mmCIF file of C-alpha atoms in Angstrom:
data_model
loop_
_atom_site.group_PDB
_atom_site.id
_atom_site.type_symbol
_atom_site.label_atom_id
_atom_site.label_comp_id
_atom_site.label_asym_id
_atom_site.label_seq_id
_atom_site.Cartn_x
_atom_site.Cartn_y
_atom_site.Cartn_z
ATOM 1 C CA UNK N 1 -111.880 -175.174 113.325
ATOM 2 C CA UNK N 2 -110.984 -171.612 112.150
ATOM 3 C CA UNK N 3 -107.932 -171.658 110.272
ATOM 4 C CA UNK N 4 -104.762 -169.268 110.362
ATOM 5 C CA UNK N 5 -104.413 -167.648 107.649
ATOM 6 C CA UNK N 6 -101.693 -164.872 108.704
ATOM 7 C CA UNK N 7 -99.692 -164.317 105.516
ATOM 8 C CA UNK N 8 -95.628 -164.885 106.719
ATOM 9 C CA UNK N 9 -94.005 -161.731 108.223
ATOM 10 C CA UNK N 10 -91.658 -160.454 105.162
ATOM 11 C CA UNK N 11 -93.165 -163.292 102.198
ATOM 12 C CA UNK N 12 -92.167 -160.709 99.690
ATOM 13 C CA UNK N 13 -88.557 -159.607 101.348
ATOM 14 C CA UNK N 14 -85.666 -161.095 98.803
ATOM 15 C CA UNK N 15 -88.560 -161.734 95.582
ATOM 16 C CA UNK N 16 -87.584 -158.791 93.387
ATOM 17 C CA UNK N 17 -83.357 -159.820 94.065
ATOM 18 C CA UNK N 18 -84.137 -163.610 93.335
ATOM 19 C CA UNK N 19 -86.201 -162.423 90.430
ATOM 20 C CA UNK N 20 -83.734 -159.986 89.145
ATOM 21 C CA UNK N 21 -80.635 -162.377 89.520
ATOM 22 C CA UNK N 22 -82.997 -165.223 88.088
ATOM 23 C CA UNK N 23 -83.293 -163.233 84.693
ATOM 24 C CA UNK N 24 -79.566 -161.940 84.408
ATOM 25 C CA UNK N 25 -78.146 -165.156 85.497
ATOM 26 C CA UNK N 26 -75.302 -163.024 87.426
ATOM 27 C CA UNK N 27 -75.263 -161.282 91.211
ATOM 28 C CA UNK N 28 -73.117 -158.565 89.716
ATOM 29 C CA UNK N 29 -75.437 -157.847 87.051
ATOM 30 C CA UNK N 30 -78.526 -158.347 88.856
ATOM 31 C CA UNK N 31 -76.685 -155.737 91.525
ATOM 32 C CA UNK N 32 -76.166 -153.025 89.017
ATOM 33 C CA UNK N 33 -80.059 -153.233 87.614
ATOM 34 C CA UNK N 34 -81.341 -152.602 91.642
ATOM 35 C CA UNK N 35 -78.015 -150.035 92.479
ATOM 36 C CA UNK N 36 -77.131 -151.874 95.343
ATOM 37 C CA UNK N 37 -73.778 -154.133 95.932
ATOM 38 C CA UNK N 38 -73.238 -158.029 94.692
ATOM 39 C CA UNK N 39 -72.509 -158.600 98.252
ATOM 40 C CA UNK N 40 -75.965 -157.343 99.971
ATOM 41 C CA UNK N 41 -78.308 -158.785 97.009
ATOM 42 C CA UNK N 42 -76.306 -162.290 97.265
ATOM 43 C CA UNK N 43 -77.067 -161.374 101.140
ATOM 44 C CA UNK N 44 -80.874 -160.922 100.062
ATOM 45 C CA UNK N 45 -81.231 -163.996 98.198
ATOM 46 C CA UNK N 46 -79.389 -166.325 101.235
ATOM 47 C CA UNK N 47 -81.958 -165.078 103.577
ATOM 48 C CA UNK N 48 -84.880 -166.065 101.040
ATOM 49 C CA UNK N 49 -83.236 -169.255 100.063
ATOM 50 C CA UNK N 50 -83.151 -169.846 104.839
ATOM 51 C CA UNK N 51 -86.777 -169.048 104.954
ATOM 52 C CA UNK N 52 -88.537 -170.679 101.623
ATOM 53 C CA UNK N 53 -86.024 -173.950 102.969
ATOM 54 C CA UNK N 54 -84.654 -175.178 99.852
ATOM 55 C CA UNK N 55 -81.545 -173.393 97.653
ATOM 56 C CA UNK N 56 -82.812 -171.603 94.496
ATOM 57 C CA UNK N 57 -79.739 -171.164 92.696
ATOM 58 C CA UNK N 58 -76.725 -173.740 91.419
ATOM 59 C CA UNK N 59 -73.599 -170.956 92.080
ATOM 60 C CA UNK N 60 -70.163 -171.519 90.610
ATOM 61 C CA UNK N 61 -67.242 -169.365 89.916
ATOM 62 C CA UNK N 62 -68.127 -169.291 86.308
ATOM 63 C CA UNK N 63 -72.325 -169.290 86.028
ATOM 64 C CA UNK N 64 -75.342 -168.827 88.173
ATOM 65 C CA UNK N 65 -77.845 -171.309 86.913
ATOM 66 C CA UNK N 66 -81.637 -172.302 89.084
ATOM 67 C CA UNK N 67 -82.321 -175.583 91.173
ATOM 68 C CA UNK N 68 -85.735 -177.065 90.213
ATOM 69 C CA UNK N 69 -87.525 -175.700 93.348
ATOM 70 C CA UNK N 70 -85.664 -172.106 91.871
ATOM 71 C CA UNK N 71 -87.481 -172.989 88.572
ATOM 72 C CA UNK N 72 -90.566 -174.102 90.484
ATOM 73 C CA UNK N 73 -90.553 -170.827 92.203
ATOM 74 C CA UNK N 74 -89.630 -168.586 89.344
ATOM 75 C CA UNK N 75 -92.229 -170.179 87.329
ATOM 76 C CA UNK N 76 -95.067 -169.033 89.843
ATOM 77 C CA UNK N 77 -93.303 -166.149 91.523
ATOM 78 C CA UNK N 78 -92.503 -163.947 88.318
ATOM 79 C CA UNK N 79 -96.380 -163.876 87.050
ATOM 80 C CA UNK N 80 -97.391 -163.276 89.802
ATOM 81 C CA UNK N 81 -94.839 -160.353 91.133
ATOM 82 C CA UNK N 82 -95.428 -158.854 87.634
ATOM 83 C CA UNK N 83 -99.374 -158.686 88.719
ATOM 84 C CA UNK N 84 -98.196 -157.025 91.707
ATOM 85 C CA UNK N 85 -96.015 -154.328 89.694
ATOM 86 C CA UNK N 86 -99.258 -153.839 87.781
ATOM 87 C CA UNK N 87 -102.172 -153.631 90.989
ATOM 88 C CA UNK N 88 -99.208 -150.557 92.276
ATOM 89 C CA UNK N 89 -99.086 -148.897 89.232
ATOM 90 C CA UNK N 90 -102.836 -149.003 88.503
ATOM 91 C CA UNK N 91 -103.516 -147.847 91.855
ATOM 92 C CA UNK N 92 -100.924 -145.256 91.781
ATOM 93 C CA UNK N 93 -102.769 -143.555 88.808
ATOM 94 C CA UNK N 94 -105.638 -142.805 90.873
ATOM 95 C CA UNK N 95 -104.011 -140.560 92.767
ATOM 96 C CA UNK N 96 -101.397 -138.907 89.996
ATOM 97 C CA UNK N 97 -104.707 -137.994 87.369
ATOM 98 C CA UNK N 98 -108.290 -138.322 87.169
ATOM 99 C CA UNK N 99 -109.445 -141.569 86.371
ATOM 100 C CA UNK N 100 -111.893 -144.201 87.294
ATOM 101 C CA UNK N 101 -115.390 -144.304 88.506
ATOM 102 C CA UNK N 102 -116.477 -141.121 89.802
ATOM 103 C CA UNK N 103 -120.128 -141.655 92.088
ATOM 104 C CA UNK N 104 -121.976 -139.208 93.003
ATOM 105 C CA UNK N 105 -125.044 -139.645 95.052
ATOM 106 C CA UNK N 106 -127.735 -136.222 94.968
ATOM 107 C CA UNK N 107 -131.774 -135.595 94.706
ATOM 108 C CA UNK N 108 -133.012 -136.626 92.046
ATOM 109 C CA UNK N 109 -134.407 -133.078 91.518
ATOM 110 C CA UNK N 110 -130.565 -131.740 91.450
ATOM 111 C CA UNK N 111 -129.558 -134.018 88.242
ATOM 112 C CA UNK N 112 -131.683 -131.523 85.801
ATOM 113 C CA UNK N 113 -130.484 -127.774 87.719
ATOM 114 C CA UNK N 114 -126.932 -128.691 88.511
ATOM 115 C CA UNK N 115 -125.139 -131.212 86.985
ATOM 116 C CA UNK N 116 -127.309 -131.751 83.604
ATOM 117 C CA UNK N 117 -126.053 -128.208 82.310
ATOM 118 C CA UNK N 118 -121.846 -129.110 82.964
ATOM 119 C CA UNK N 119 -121.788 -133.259 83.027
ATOM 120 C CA UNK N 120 -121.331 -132.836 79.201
ATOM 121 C CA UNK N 121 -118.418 -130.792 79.259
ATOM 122 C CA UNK N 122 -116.873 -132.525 82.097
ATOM 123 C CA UNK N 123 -116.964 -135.408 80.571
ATOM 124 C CA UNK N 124 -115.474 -134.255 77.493
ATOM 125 C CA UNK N 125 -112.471 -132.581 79.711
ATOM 126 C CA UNK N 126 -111.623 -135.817 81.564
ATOM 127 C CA UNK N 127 -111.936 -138.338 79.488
ATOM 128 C CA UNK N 128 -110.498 -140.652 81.879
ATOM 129 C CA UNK N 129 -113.146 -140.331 84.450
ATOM 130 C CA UNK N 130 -116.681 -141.902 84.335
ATOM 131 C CA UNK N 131 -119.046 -140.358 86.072
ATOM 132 C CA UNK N 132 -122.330 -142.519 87.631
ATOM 133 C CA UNK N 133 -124.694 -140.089 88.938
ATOM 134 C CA UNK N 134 -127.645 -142.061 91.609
ATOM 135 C CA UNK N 135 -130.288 -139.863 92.022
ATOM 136 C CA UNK N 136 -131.953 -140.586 95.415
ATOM 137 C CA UNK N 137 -133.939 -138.182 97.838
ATOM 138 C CA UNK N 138 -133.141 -140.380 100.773
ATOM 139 C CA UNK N 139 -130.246 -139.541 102.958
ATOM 140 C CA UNK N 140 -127.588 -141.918 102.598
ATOM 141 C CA UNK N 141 -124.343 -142.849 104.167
ATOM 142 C CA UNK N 142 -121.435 -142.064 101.460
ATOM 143 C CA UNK N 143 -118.667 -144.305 102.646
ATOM 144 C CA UNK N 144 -120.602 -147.287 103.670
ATOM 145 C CA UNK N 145 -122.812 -146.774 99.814
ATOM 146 C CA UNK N 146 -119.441 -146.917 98.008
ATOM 147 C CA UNK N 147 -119.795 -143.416 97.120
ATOM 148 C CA UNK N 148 -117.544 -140.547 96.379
ATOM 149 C CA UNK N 149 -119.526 -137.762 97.487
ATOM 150 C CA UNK N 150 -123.025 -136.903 97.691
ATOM 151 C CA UNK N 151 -124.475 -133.289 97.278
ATOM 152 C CA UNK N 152 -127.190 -131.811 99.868
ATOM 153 C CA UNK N 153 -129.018 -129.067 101.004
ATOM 154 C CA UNK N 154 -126.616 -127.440 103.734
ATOM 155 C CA UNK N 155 -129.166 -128.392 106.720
ATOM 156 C CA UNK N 156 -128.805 -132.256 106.332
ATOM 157 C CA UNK N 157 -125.166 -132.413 106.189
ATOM 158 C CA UNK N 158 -123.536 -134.626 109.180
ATOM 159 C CA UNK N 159 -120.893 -132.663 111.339
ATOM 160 C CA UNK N 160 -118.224 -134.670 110.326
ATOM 161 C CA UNK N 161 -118.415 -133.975 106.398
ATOM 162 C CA UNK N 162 -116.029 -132.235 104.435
ATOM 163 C CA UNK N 163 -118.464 -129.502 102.280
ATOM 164 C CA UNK N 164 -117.863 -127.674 99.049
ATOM 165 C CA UNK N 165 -120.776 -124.729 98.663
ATOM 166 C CA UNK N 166 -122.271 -125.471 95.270
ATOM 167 C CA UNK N 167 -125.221 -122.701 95.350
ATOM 168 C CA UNK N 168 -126.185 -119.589 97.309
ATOM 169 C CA UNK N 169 -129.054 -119.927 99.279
ATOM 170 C CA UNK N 170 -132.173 -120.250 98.188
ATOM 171 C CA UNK N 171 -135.318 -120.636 98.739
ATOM 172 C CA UNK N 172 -138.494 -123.185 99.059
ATOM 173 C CA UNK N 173 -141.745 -121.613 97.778
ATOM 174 C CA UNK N 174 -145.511 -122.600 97.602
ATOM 175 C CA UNK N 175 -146.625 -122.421 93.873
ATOM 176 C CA UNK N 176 -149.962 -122.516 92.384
ATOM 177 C CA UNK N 177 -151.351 -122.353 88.983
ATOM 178 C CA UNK N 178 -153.579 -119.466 87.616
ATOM 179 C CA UNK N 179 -156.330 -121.747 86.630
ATOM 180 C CA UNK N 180 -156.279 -123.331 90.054
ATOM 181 C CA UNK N 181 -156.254 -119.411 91.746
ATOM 182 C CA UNK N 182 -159.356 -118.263 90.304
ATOM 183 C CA UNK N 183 -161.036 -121.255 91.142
ATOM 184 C CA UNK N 184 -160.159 -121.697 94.458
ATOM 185 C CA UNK N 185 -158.407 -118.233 95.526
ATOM 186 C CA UNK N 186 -155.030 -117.244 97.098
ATOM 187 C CA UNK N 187 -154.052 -118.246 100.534
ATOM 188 C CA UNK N 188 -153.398 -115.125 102.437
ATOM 189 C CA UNK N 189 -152.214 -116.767 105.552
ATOM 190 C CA UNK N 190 -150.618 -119.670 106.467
ATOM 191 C CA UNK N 191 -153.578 -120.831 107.851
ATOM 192 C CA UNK N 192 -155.674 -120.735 104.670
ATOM 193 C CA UNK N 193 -153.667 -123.474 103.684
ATOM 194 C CA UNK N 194 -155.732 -125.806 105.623
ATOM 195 C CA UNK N 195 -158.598 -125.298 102.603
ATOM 196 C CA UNK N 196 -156.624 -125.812 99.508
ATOM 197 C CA UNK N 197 -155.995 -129.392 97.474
ATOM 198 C CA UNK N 198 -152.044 -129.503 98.224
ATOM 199 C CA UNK N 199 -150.170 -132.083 96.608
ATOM 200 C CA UNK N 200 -147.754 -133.835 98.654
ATOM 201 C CA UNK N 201 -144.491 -136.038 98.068
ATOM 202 C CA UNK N 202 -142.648 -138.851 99.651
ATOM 203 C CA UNK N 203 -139.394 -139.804 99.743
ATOM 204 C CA UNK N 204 -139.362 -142.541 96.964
ATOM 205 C CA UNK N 205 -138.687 -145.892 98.576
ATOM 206 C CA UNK N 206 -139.494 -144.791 101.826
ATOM 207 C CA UNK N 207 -142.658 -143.766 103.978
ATOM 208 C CA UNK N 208 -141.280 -140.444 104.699
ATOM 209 C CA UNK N 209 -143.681 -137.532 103.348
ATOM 210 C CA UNK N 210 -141.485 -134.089 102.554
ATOM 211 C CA UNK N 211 -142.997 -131.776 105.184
ATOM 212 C CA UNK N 212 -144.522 -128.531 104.379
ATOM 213 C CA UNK N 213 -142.055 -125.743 106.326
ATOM 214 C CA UNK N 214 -142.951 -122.464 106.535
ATOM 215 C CA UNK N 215 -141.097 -119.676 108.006
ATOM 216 C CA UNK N 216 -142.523 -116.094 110.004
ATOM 217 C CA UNK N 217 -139.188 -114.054 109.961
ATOM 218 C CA UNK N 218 -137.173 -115.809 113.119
ATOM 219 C CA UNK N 219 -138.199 -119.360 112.923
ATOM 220 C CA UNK N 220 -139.337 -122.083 110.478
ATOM 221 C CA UNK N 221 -141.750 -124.234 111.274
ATOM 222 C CA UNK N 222 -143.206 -127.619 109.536
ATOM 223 C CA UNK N 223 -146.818 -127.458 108.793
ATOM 224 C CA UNK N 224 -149.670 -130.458 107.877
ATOM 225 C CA UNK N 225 -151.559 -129.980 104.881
ATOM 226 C CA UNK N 226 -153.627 -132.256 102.910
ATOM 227 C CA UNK N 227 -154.091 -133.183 99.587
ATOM 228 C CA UNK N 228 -156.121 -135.920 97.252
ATOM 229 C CA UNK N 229 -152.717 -136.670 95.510
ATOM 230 C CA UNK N 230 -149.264 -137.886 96.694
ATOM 231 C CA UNK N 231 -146.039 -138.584 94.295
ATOM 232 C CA UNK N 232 -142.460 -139.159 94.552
ATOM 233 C CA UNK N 233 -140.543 -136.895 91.297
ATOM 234 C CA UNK N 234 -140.265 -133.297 91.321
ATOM 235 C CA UNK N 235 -141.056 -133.320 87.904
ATOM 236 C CA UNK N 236 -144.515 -135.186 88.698
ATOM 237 C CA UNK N 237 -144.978 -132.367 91.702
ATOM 238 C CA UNK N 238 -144.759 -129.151 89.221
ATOM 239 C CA UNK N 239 -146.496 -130.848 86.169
ATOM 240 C CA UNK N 240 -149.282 -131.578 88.334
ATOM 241 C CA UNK N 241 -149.270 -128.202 89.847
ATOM 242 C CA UNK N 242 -149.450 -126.785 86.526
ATOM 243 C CA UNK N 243 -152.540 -128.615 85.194
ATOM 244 C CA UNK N 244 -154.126 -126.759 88.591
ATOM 245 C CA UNK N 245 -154.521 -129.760 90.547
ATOM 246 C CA UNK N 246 -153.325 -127.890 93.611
ATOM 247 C CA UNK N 247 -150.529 -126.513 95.368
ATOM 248 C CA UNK N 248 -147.044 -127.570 95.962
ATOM 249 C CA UNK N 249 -144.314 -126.688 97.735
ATOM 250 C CA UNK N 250 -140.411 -126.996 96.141
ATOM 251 C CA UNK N 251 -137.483 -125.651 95.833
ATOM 252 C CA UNK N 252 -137.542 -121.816 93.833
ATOM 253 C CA UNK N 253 -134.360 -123.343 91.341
ATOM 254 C CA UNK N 254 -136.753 -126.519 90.525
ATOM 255 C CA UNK N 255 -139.724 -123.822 89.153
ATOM 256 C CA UNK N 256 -137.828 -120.847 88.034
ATOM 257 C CA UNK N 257 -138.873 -121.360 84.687
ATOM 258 C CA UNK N 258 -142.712 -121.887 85.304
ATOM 259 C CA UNK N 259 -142.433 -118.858 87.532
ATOM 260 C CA UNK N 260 -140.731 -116.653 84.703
ATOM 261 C CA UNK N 261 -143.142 -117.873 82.227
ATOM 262 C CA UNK N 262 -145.990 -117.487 84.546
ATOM 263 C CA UNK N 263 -147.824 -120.777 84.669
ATOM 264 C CA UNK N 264 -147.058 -121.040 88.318
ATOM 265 C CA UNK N 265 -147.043 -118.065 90.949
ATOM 266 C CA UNK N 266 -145.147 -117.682 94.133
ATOM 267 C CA UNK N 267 -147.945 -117.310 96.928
ATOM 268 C CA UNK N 268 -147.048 -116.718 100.744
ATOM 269 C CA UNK N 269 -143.888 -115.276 99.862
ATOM 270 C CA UNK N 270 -143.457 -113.567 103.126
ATOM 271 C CA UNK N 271 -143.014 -117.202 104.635
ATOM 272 C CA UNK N 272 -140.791 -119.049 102.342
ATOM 273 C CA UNK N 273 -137.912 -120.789 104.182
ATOM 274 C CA UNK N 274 -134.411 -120.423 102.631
ATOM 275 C CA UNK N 275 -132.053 -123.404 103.026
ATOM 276 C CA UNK N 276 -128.257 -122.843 102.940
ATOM 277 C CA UNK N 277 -128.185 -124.120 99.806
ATOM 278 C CA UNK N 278 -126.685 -126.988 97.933
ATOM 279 C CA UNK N 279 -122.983 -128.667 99.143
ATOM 280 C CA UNK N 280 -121.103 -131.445 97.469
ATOM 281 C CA UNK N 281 -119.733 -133.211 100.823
ATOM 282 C CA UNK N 282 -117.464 -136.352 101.226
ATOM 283 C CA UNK N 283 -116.069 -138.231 104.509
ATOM 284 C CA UNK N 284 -113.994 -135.703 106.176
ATOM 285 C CA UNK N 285 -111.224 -138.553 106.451
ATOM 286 C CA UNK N 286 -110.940 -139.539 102.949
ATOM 287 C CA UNK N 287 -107.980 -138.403 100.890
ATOM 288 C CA UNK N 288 -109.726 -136.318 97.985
ATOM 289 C CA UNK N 289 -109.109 -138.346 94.846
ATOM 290 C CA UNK N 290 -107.693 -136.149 91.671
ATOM 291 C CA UNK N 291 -111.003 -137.502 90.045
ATOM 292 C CA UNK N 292 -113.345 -135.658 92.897
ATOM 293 C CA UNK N 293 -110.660 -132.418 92.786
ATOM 294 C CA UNK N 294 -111.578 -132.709 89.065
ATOM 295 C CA UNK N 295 -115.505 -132.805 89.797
ATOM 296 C CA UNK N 296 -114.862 -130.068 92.093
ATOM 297 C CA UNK N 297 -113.130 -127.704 90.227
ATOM 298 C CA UNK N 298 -115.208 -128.116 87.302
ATOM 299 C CA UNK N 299 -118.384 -127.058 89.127
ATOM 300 C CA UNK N 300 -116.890 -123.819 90.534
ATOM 301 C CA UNK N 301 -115.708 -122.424 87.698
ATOM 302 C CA UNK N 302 -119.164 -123.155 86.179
ATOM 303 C CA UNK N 303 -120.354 -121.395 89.285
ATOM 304 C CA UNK N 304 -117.897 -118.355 88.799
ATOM 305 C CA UNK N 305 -118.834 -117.975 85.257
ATOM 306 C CA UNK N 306 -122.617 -117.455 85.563
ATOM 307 C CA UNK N 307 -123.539 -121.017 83.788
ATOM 308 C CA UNK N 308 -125.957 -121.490 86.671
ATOM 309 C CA UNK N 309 -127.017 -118.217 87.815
ATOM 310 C CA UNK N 310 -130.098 -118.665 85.462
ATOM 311 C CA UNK N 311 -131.188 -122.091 87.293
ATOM 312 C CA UNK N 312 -130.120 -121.280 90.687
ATOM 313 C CA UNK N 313 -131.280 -117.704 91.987
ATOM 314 C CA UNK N 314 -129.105 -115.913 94.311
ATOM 315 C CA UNK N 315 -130.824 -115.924 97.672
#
């Protein structure tokens, strides 16, 4: 049989009076503690005393003293409203200063460019705030993962997100090795793809396979291409690539380095897509938590100071 459990309409009406008055042992003094009259918190207490059944209080001209249900009830209620007091105020701090878990849910492949370079010193600015980072190529929903906010690439971003640009755009490029050039020669076309070892990735967890996109000026297109060797970490992708086992194709942030130094060369440059870039996003109807602002703020002004223009290329 299901059971009603419906807690009573106005439980908690009268607690704090009967509490108050409980602890002065006087109306008038318990009055002058809330700022409202004797009359109307003797008022409060009546209608408490009418719905709990019993009377709480002994009264007399002289003294205000508790029956054994009030001592009953005081015994249980005052612990228990004093828990209360404490769930308000700890919940209250949330929103007054950042504290608390911060989650943040991104590709793996953004922990190293974006937040590896300022977690440190935003960490060390809110001390208050710990931050779990879940690195995770699949798409995820935020609210329903018990997340705070998430960061993408602009294109998979649902319509009803709230999105803070992290990054200009940027772009996705096909890198090869110079070993692996010389023995097996540049693609000059799109189609040449079709006779190079590429090395592909899938979505860890998943059977999803990152497609191969390529774009001719007014369009981008996804492309198949084959390859003896398939892995799941960016990091696995470029090492790989580097040791001339084939092509890949990643993000130009994720090999700017290898590209400087030279151990990995752009090729097909013409056709490399750009994606808006990177957003942090959250539910568009959650209230932004001072620990998020926090996150927020801290990650433009790394922006606006250059910490990043080194790792992330202006498109």
């Amino acid at each position: 049989m299901k059971q009603n459990y419906t807690i009573p309409r106005n439980l908690l009406d009268g607690l704090e009076a009967f509490l108050r008055v409980a602890e002065r042992r006087s109306f008038r003094e318990a009055a002058e503690d809330l700022g409202v009259s004797p009359s109307a918190i003797s008022q409060t207490v009546r209608q408490l005393e009418e719905r709990i059944g019993v009377p709480l209080f002994l009264r007399t001209t002289r003294s205000v003293g508790l029956t054994e249900a009030g001592a009953l009830f005081h015994a249980q209620a005052a612990p228990a409203f004093a828990s209360l007091v404490s769930a308000w105020e700890g919940a209250r701090t949330y929103g007054e200063r950042p504290t608390g878990l911060l989650r943040l849910n991104m590709p793996r492949a953004v922990v190293p460019i974006l937040i590896e370079p300022i977690i440190a010193d935003f960490c060390d600015k809110y001390p208050d705030v710990d931050v779990e980072i879940v690195g995770e190529d699949a798409v995820v929903d935020i609210a329903s993962s018990g997340q705070d906010a998430g960061i993408r690439v602009g294109e998979l971003l649902d319509a009803d997100m709230i999105c803070v640009r992290l990054t200009p755009p940027f772009r996705f490029v096909i890198v090869g090795a110079p070993d692996y050039l010389e023995r097996h020669g540049r693609p000059q076309t799109p189609a040449d793809l079709k006779g190079h070892n590429c090395i592909r990735q899938r979505i860890a967890g998943t059977g999803v396979m990152f497609p191969w996109r390529l774009s001719d000026g007014s369009r981008t297109t996804e492309i198949a291409v084959k390859g003896r060797v398939i892995v799941s970490e960016n990091a696995a992708v470029v090492a790989l690539a580097e040791r001339g086992l084939g092509l890949a194709q990643l993000s130009e942030p994720v090999v700017i380095d290898q590209i400087a130094s030279g151990s990995l060369e752009i090729l097909l440059e013409a056709h490399s897509p750009t994606t808006p870039g990177l957003f942090l996003h959250y539910p568009g109807h959650a209230q932004v938590l001072p620990k998020l602002r926090a996150f927020i703020d801290h990650v433009k002004a790394a922006l606006a100071t250059g910490m990043l223009d080194r790792l992330i290329p202006p498109g």
